[in-house]
Amino acid sequence: MASLWRAVMGDNTTPSTDDYDGVEFWVNPERTGWLTKQGEYIKTWRRRWFVLKQGKLFWFKEANLSRGSKPRGVVPVANCLTVKGAEDVLNKQFAFELSTMSDTMYFIADSEEKKEEWINSIGRSIVQHSRSVTRDEILDYDNDNRK
C-alpha cells in the first residue's frame, strides 16, 4: 500500500547520491548491458542500461554514462537473497528474477548467454557483499559443551 501511495503522490524514486556510497558507476564496472526490466508500480516492460559495480545494481535510460548521469534506480545486492531464472514464472524467454525479503524484480536478457552471465555476476556480487558469518557465530553441535 505504501508503494501505491508513493506512486500516486508522485514520490521521486530517483536515488539520492547517498545511495551510491561513493560508487563511481561510470568507471570500470563489473558488468554492463541492456536488460528489459518490469516496472515497480505499473508493470510495463522497459529497456534499461544496467551497471553492476561494488555491490550495487544501477539502471539508466541511456548507455552513455558520465559523472553527471543519474540512475533511474539502484539495488544494493547485499539486500538480495536469490537471483535465478524466471522463464517459467513469466512465460518469457531469457527471463530472470532478483529477490529480496520483501520484493522480487524481473528482468529479460537478450539471449540465454546474457541471462546466465547476469545471473552469475549478480550471484557472485550477492555472496561477496552479503554479511559474512563470523567464526564466533558458528555453533559446533558435535562439540557442544552446553549439555
mmCIF file with all atom_site columns, C-alpha atoms in Angstrom:
data_model
loop_
_atom_site.group_PDB
_atom_site.id
_atom_site.type_symbol
_atom_site.label_atom_id
_atom_site.label_alt_id
_atom_site.label_comp_id
_atom_site.label_asym_id
_atom_site.label_entity_id
_atom_site.label_seq_id
_atom_site.pdbx_PDB_ins_code
_atom_site.Cartn_x
_atom_site.Cartn_y
_atom_site.Cartn_z
_atom_site.occupancy
_atom_site.B_iso_or_equiv
_atom_site.pdbx_formal_charge
_atom_site.auth_seq_id
_atom_site.auth_comp_id
_atom_site.auth_asym_id
_atom_site.auth_atom_id
_atom_site.pdbx_PDB_model_num
ATOM 1   C CA . MET A 1 1   ? 0.000  0.000   0.000   1.00 0.00 ? 1   MET A CA 1
ATOM 2   C CA . ALA A 1 2   ? 2.881  2.360   0.775   1.00 0.00 ? 2   ALA A CA 1
ATOM 3   C CA . SER A 1 3   ? 4.295  1.749   -2.718  1.00 0.00 ? 3   SER A CA 1
ATOM 4   C CA . LEU A 1 4   ? 0.942  2.611   -4.262  1.00 0.00 ? 4   LEU A CA 1
ATOM 5   C CA . TRP A 1 5   ? 0.726  5.769   -2.132  1.00 0.00 ? 5   TRP A CA 1
ATOM 6   C CA . ARG A 1 6   ? 4.207  6.862   -3.266  1.00 0.00 ? 6   ARG A CA 1
ATOM 7   C CA . ALA A 1 7   ? 3.270  6.241   -6.887  1.00 0.00 ? 7   ALA A CA 1
ATOM 8   C CA . VAL A 1 8   ? 0.015  8.183   -6.632  1.00 0.00 ? 8   VAL A CA 1
ATOM 9   C CA . MET A 1 9   ? 1.580  11.062  -4.715  1.00 0.00 ? 9   MET A CA 1
ATOM 10  C CA . GLY A 1 10  ? 4.461  11.309  -7.186  1.00 0.00 ? 10  GLY A CA 1
ATOM 11  C CA . ASP A 1 11  ? 7.236  10.495  -4.730  1.00 0.00 ? 11  ASP A CA 1
ATOM 12  C CA . ASN A 1 12  ? 10.559 10.908  -6.523  1.00 0.00 ? 12  ASN A CA 1
ATOM 13  C CA . THR A 1 13  ? 12.053 7.411   -6.526  1.00 0.00 ? 13  THR A CA 1
ATOM 14  C CA . THR A 1 14  ? 15.285 8.519   -8.174  1.00 0.00 ? 14  THR A CA 1
ATOM 15  C CA . PRO A 1 15  ? 18.000 7.584   -5.693  1.00 0.00 ? 15  PRO A CA 1
ATOM 16  C CA . SER A 1 16  ? 19.969 10.320  -3.987  1.00 0.00 ? 16  SER A CA 1
ATOM 17  C CA . THR A 1 17  ? 23.743 10.424  -4.271  1.00 0.00 ? 17  THR A CA 1
ATOM 18  C CA . ASP A 1 18  ? 23.832 8.993   -0.727  1.00 0.00 ? 18  ASP A CA 1
ATOM 19  C CA . ASP A 1 19  ? 22.542 5.721   -2.212  1.00 0.00 ? 19  ASP A CA 1
ATOM 20  C CA . TYR A 1 20  ? 25.668 5.423   -4.369  1.00 0.00 ? 20  TYR A CA 1
ATOM 21  C CA . ASP A 1 21  ? 28.065 5.136   -1.388  1.00 0.00 ? 21  ASP A CA 1
ATOM 22  C CA . GLY A 1 22  ? 30.728 6.827   -3.489  1.00 0.00 ? 22  GLY A CA 1
ATOM 23  C CA . VAL A 1 23  ? 30.487 4.187   -6.231  1.00 0.00 ? 23  VAL A CA 1
ATOM 24  C CA . GLU A 1 24  ? 31.788 5.647   -9.487  1.00 0.00 ? 24  GLU A CA 1
ATOM 25  C CA . PHE A 1 25  ? 29.425 3.597   -11.649 1.00 0.00 ? 25  PHE A CA 1
ATOM 26  C CA . TRP A 1 26  ? 30.701 5.231   -14.848 1.00 0.00 ? 26  TRP A CA 1
ATOM 27  C CA . VAL A 1 27  ? 34.274 3.877   -14.406 1.00 0.00 ? 27  VAL A CA 1
ATOM 28  C CA . ASN A 1 28  ? 35.302 0.202   -14.803 1.00 0.00 ? 28  ASN A CA 1
ATOM 29  C CA . PRO A 1 29  ? 32.052 -1.549  -13.833 1.00 0.00 ? 29  PRO A CA 1
ATOM 30  C CA . GLU A 1 30  ? 31.982 -5.290  -13.176 1.00 0.00 ? 30  GLU A CA 1
ATOM 31  C CA . ARG A 1 31  ? 29.192 -5.812  -15.734 1.00 0.00 ? 31  ARG A CA 1
ATOM 32  C CA . THR A 1 32  ? 27.114 -3.605  -18.004 1.00 0.00 ? 32  THR A CA 1
ATOM 33  C CA . GLY A 1 33  ? 24.432 -4.224  -20.562 1.00 0.00 ? 33  GLY A CA 1
ATOM 34  C CA . TRP A 1 34  ? 20.889 -3.787  -21.735 1.00 0.00 ? 34  TRP A CA 1
ATOM 35  C CA . LEU A 1 35  ? 18.121 -5.633  -19.904 1.00 0.00 ? 35  LEU A CA 1
ATOM 36  C CA . THR A 1 36  ? 14.381 -5.251  -20.072 1.00 0.00 ? 36  THR A CA 1
ATOM 37  C CA . LYS A 1 37  ? 13.014 -4.541  -16.587 1.00 0.00 ? 37  LYS A CA 1
ATOM 38  C CA . GLN A 1 38  ? 9.480  -4.745  -15.289 1.00 0.00 ? 38  GLN A CA 1
ATOM 39  C CA . GLY A 1 39  ? 8.303  -1.507  -13.674 1.00 0.00 ? 39  GLY A CA 1
ATOM 40  C CA . GLU A 1 40  ? 7.726  -1.354  -9.931  1.00 0.00 ? 40  GLU A CA 1
ATOM 41  C CA . TYR A 1 41  ? 4.306  0.323   -9.930  1.00 0.00 ? 41  TYR A CA 1
ATOM 42  C CA . ILE A 1 42  ? 2.964  -0.014  -13.446 1.00 0.00 ? 42  ILE A CA 1
ATOM 43  C CA . LYS A 1 43  ? 4.041  -3.464  -14.582 1.00 0.00 ? 43  LYS A CA 1
ATOM 44  C CA . THR A 1 44  ? 5.166  -2.438  -18.060 1.00 0.00 ? 44  THR A CA 1
ATOM 45  C CA . TRP A 1 45  ? 8.463  -3.609  -19.528 1.00 0.00 ? 45  TRP A CA 1
ATOM 46  C CA . ARG A 1 46  ? 11.190 -1.026  -20.252 1.00 0.00 ? 46  ARG A CA 1
ATOM 47  C CA . ARG A 1 47  ? 14.632 -1.468  -21.741 1.00 0.00 ? 47  ARG A CA 1
ATOM 48  C CA . ARG A 1 48  ? 17.304 -0.044  -19.420 1.00 0.00 ? 48  ARG A CA 1
ATOM 49  C CA . TRP A 1 49  ? 21.111 0.074   -19.282 1.00 0.00 ? 49  TRP A CA 1
ATOM 50  C CA . PHE A 1 50  ? 22.333 -1.798  -16.198 1.00 0.00 ? 50  PHE A CA 1
ATOM 51  C CA . VAL A 1 51  ? 25.609 -1.385  -14.345 1.00 0.00 ? 51  VAL A CA 1
ATOM 52  C CA . LEU A 1 52  ? 26.830 -3.744  -11.614 1.00 0.00 ? 52  LEU A CA 1
ATOM 53  C CA . LYS A 1 53  ? 29.618 -2.297  -9.510  1.00 0.00 ? 53  LYS A CA 1
ATOM 54  C CA . GLN A 1 54  ? 30.780 -2.659  -5.902  1.00 0.00 ? 54  GLN A CA 1
ATOM 55  C CA . GLY A 1 55  ? 27.679 -4.466  -4.703  1.00 0.00 ? 55  GLY A CA 1
ATOM 56  C CA . LYS A 1 56  ? 25.152 -2.155  -6.344  1.00 0.00 ? 56  LYS A CA 1
ATOM 57  C CA . LEU A 1 57  ? 22.981 -2.739  -9.395  1.00 0.00 ? 57  LEU A CA 1
ATOM 58  C CA . PHE A 1 58  ? 22.177 0.587   -11.111 1.00 0.00 ? 58  PHE A CA 1
ATOM 59  C CA . TRP A 1 59  ? 19.902 1.201   -14.076 1.00 0.00 ? 59  TRP A CA 1
ATOM 60  C CA . PHE A 1 60  ? 19.713 4.095   -16.514 1.00 0.00 ? 60  PHE A CA 1
ATOM 61  C CA . LYS A 1 61  ? 17.753 5.185   -19.567 1.00 0.00 ? 61  LYS A CA 1
ATOM 62  C CA . GLU A 1 62  ? 20.938 5.683   -21.618 1.00 0.00 ? 62  GLU A CA 1
ATOM 63  C CA . ALA A 1 63  ? 24.166 3.709   -22.062 1.00 0.00 ? 63  ALA A CA 1
ATOM 64  C CA . ASN A 1 64  ? 26.455 6.757   -22.307 1.00 0.00 ? 64  ASN A CA 1
ATOM 65  C CA . LEU A 1 65  ? 27.361 7.333   -18.662 1.00 0.00 ? 65  LEU A CA 1
ATOM 66  C CA . SER A 1 66  ? 29.355 10.091  -17.040 1.00 0.00 ? 66  SER A CA 1
ATOM 67  C CA . ARG A 1 67  ? 29.872 11.555  -13.587 1.00 0.00 ? 67  ARG A CA 1
ATOM 68  C CA . GLY A 1 68  ? 26.663 13.565  -14.056 1.00 0.00 ? 68  GLY A CA 1
ATOM 69  C CA . SER A 1 69  ? 24.484 10.595  -15.013 1.00 0.00 ? 69  SER A CA 1
ATOM 70  C CA . LYS A 1 70  ? 21.534 9.950   -12.726 1.00 0.00 ? 70  LYS A CA 1
ATOM 71  C CA . PRO A 1 71  ? 20.421 6.354   -12.175 1.00 0.00 ? 71  PRO A CA 1
ATOM 72  C CA . ARG A 1 72  ? 16.731 5.581   -12.545 1.00 0.00 ? 72  ARG A CA 1
ATOM 73  C CA . GLY A 1 73  ? 17.201 3.144   -9.663  1.00 0.00 ? 73  GLY A CA 1
ATOM 74  C CA . VAL A 1 74  ? 19.725 1.227   -7.594  1.00 0.00 ? 74  VAL A CA 1
ATOM 75  C CA . VAL A 1 75  ? 19.577 -2.036  -5.642  1.00 0.00 ? 75  VAL A CA 1
ATOM 76  C CA . PRO A 1 76  ? 22.211 -2.934  -3.042  1.00 0.00 ? 76  PRO A CA 1
ATOM 77  C CA . VAL A 1 77  ? 22.824 -6.609  -3.802  1.00 0.00 ? 77  VAL A CA 1
ATOM 78  C CA . ALA A 1 78  ? 23.647 -7.299  -0.144  1.00 0.00 ? 78  ALA A CA 1
ATOM 79  C CA . ASN A 1 79  ? 19.871 -6.984  0.414   1.00 0.00 ? 79  ASN A CA 1
ATOM 80  C CA . CYS A 1 80  ? 19.174 -9.687  -2.182  1.00 0.00 ? 80  CYS A CA 1
ATOM 81  C CA . LEU A 1 81  ? 18.544 -13.300 -1.311  1.00 0.00 ? 81  LEU A CA 1
ATOM 82  C CA . THR A 1 82  ? 18.386 -15.009 -4.711  1.00 0.00 ? 82  THR A CA 1
ATOM 83  C CA . VAL A 1 83  ? 18.933 -14.474 -8.398  1.00 0.00 ? 83  VAL A CA 1
ATOM 84  C CA . LYS A 1 84  ? 17.620 -17.208 -10.689 1.00 0.00 ? 84  LYS A CA 1
ATOM 85  C CA . GLY A 1 85  ? 15.914 -17.948 -13.959 1.00 0.00 ? 85  GLY A CA 1
ATOM 86  C CA . ALA A 1 86  ? 12.236 -16.990 -14.173 1.00 0.00 ? 86  ALA A CA 1
ATOM 87  C CA . GLU A 1 87  ? 11.158 -18.136 -17.622 1.00 0.00 ? 87  GLU A CA 1
ATOM 88  C CA . ASP A 1 88  ? 8.560  -20.460 -16.108 1.00 0.00 ? 88  ASP A CA 1
ATOM 89  C CA . VAL A 1 89  ? 7.189  -17.695 -13.830 1.00 0.00 ? 89  VAL A CA 1
ATOM 90  C CA . LEU A 1 90  ? 6.846  -15.055 -16.556 1.00 0.00 ? 90  LEU A CA 1
ATOM 91  C CA . ASN A 1 91  ? 6.460  -17.343 -19.550 1.00 0.00 ? 91  ASN A CA 1
ATOM 92  C CA . LYS A 1 92  ? 9.091  -15.219 -21.300 1.00 0.00 ? 92  LYS A CA 1
ATOM 93  C CA . GLN A 1 93  ? 12.359 -16.419 -22.828 1.00 0.00 ? 93  GLN A CA 1
ATOM 94  C CA . PHE A 1 94  ? 15.640 -15.301 -21.140 1.00 0.00 ? 94  PHE A CA 1
ATOM 95  C CA . ALA A 1 95  ? 13.811 -14.033 -18.002 1.00 0.00 ? 95  ALA A CA 1
ATOM 96  C CA . PHE A 1 96  ? 15.341 -13.972 -14.537 1.00 0.00 ? 96  PHE A CA 1
ATOM 97  C CA . GLU A 1 97  ? 14.417 -12.647 -11.107 1.00 0.00 ? 97  GLU A CA 1
ATOM 98  C CA . LEU A 1 98  ? 16.229 -10.899 -8.270  1.00 0.00 ? 98  LEU A CA 1
ATOM 99  C CA . SER A 1 99  ? 14.585 -11.305 -4.863  1.00 0.00 ? 99  SER A CA 1
ATOM 100 C CA . THR A 1 100 ? 14.869 -9.531  -1.524  1.00 0.00 ? 100 THR A CA 1
ATOM 101 C CA . MET A 1 101 ? 12.918 -10.397 1.632   1.00 0.00 ? 101 MET A CA 1
ATOM 102 C CA . SER A 1 102 ? 10.122 -8.041  0.568   1.00 0.00 ? 102 SER A CA 1
ATOM 103 C CA . ASP A 1 103 ? 10.205 -7.797  -3.214  1.00 0.00 ? 103 ASP A CA 1
ATOM 104 C CA . THR A 1 104 ? 11.031 -9.582  -6.464  1.00 0.00 ? 104 THR A CA 1
ATOM 105 C CA . MET A 1 105 ? 12.272 -7.758  -9.557  1.00 0.00 ? 105 MET A CA 1
ATOM 106 C CA . TYR A 1 106 ? 12.019 -9.307  -13.015 1.00 0.00 ? 106 TYR A CA 1
ATOM 107 C CA . PHE A 1 107 ? 14.365 -8.864  -15.974 1.00 0.00 ? 107 PHE A CA 1
ATOM 108 C CA . ILE A 1 108 ? 14.679 -10.167 -19.521 1.00 0.00 ? 108 ILE A CA 1
ATOM 109 C CA . ALA A 1 109 ? 18.078 -10.529 -21.188 1.00 0.00 ? 109 ALA A CA 1
ATOM 110 C CA . ASP A 1 110 ? 18.714 -10.527 -24.938 1.00 0.00 ? 110 ASP A CA 1
ATOM 111 C CA . SER A 1 111 ? 19.916 -14.153 -25.021 1.00 0.00 ? 111 SER A CA 1
ATOM 112 C CA . GLU A 1 112 ? 20.371 -17.247 -22.880 1.00 0.00 ? 112 GLU A CA 1
ATOM 113 C CA . GLU A 1 113 ? 24.098 -16.476 -22.694 1.00 0.00 ? 113 GLU A CA 1
ATOM 114 C CA . LYS A 1 114 ? 23.472 -12.907 -21.451 1.00 0.00 ? 114 LYS A CA 1
ATOM 115 C CA . LYS A 1 115 ? 20.914 -14.170 -18.928 1.00 0.00 ? 115 LYS A CA 1
ATOM 116 C CA . GLU A 1 116 ? 23.420 -16.652 -17.481 1.00 0.00 ? 116 GLU A CA 1
ATOM 117 C CA . GLU A 1 117 ? 26.177 -14.006 -17.393 1.00 0.00 ? 117 GLU A CA 1
ATOM 118 C CA . TRP A 1 118 ? 23.946 -11.606 -15.434 1.00 0.00 ? 118 TRP A CA 1
ATOM 119 C CA . ILE A 1 119 ? 22.762 -14.342 -13.038 1.00 0.00 ? 119 ILE A CA 1
ATOM 120 C CA . ASN A 1 120 ? 26.371 -15.407 -12.383 1.00 0.00 ? 120 ASN A CA 1
ATOM 121 C CA . SER A 1 121 ? 27.659 -11.843 -11.941 1.00 0.00 ? 121 SER A CA 1
ATOM 122 C CA . ILE A 1 122 ? 24.845 -10.798 -9.614  1.00 0.00 ? 122 ILE A CA 1
ATOM 123 C CA . GLY A 1 123 ? 25.119 -14.077 -7.689  1.00 0.00 ? 123 GLY A CA 1
ATOM 124 C CA . ARG A 1 124 ? 28.855 -13.545 -7.129  1.00 0.00 ? 124 ARG A CA 1
ATOM 125 C CA . SER A 1 125 ? 28.177 -9.984  -6.007  1.00 0.00 ? 125 SER A CA 1
ATOM 126 C CA . ILE A 1 126 ? 25.494 -11.148 -3.555  1.00 0.00 ? 126 ILE A CA 1
ATOM 127 C CA . VAL A 1 127 ? 27.980 -13.577 -1.986  1.00 0.00 ? 127 VAL A CA 1
ATOM 128 C CA . GLN A 1 128 ? 30.788 -11.001 -1.875  1.00 0.00 ? 128 GLN A CA 1
ATOM 129 C CA . HIS A 1 129 ? 28.672 -8.239  -0.330  1.00 0.00 ? 129 HIS A CA 1
ATOM 130 C CA . SER A 1 130 ? 26.392 -10.199 2.000   1.00 0.00 ? 130 SER A CA 1
ATOM 131 C CA . ARG A 1 131 ? 27.088 -10.115 5.705   1.00 0.00 ? 131 ARG A CA 1
ATOM 132 C CA . SER A 1 132 ? 29.542 -12.916 6.354   1.00 0.00 ? 132 SER A CA 1
ATOM 133 C CA . VAL A 1 133 ? 29.143 -15.353 9.227   1.00 0.00 ? 133 VAL A CA 1
ATOM 134 C CA . THR A 1 134 ? 31.956 -14.861 11.694  1.00 0.00 ? 134 THR A CA 1
ATOM 135 C CA . ARG A 1 135 ? 33.727 -17.679 13.477  1.00 0.00 ? 135 ARG A CA 1
ATOM 136 C CA . ASP A 1 136 ? 32.011 -16.717 16.773  1.00 0.00 ? 136 ASP A CA 1
ATOM 137 C CA . GLU A 1 137 ? 28.583 -17.149 15.183  1.00 0.00 ? 137 GLU A CA 1
ATOM 138 C CA . ILE A 1 138 ? 29.181 -20.765 14.167  1.00 0.00 ? 138 ILE A CA 1
ATOM 139 C CA . LEU A 1 139 ? 27.772 -23.259 16.641  1.00 0.00 ? 139 LEU A CA 1
ATOM 140 C CA . ASP A 1 140 ? 29.533 -26.626 16.553  1.00 0.00 ? 140 ASP A CA 1
ATOM 141 C CA . TYR A 1 141 ? 26.865 -29.136 17.590  1.00 0.00 ? 141 TYR A CA 1
ATOM 142 C CA . ASP A 1 142 ? 29.363 -32.011 17.633  1.00 0.00 ? 142 ASP A CA 1
ATOM 143 C CA . ASN A 1 143 ? 31.437 -30.301 20.313  1.00 0.00 ? 143 ASN A CA 1
ATOM 144 C CA . ASP A 1 144 ? 28.602 -28.562 22.156  1.00 0.00 ? 144 ASP A CA 1
ATOM 145 C CA . ASN A 1 145 ? 29.711 -28.214 25.805  1.00 0.00 ? 145 ASN A CA 1
ATOM 146 C CA . ARG A 1 146 ? 26.420 -26.636 26.917  1.00 0.00 ? 146 ARG A CA 1
ATOM 147 C CA . LYS A 1 147 ? 24.833 -30.033 27.728  1.00 0.00 ? 147 LYS A CA 1
#
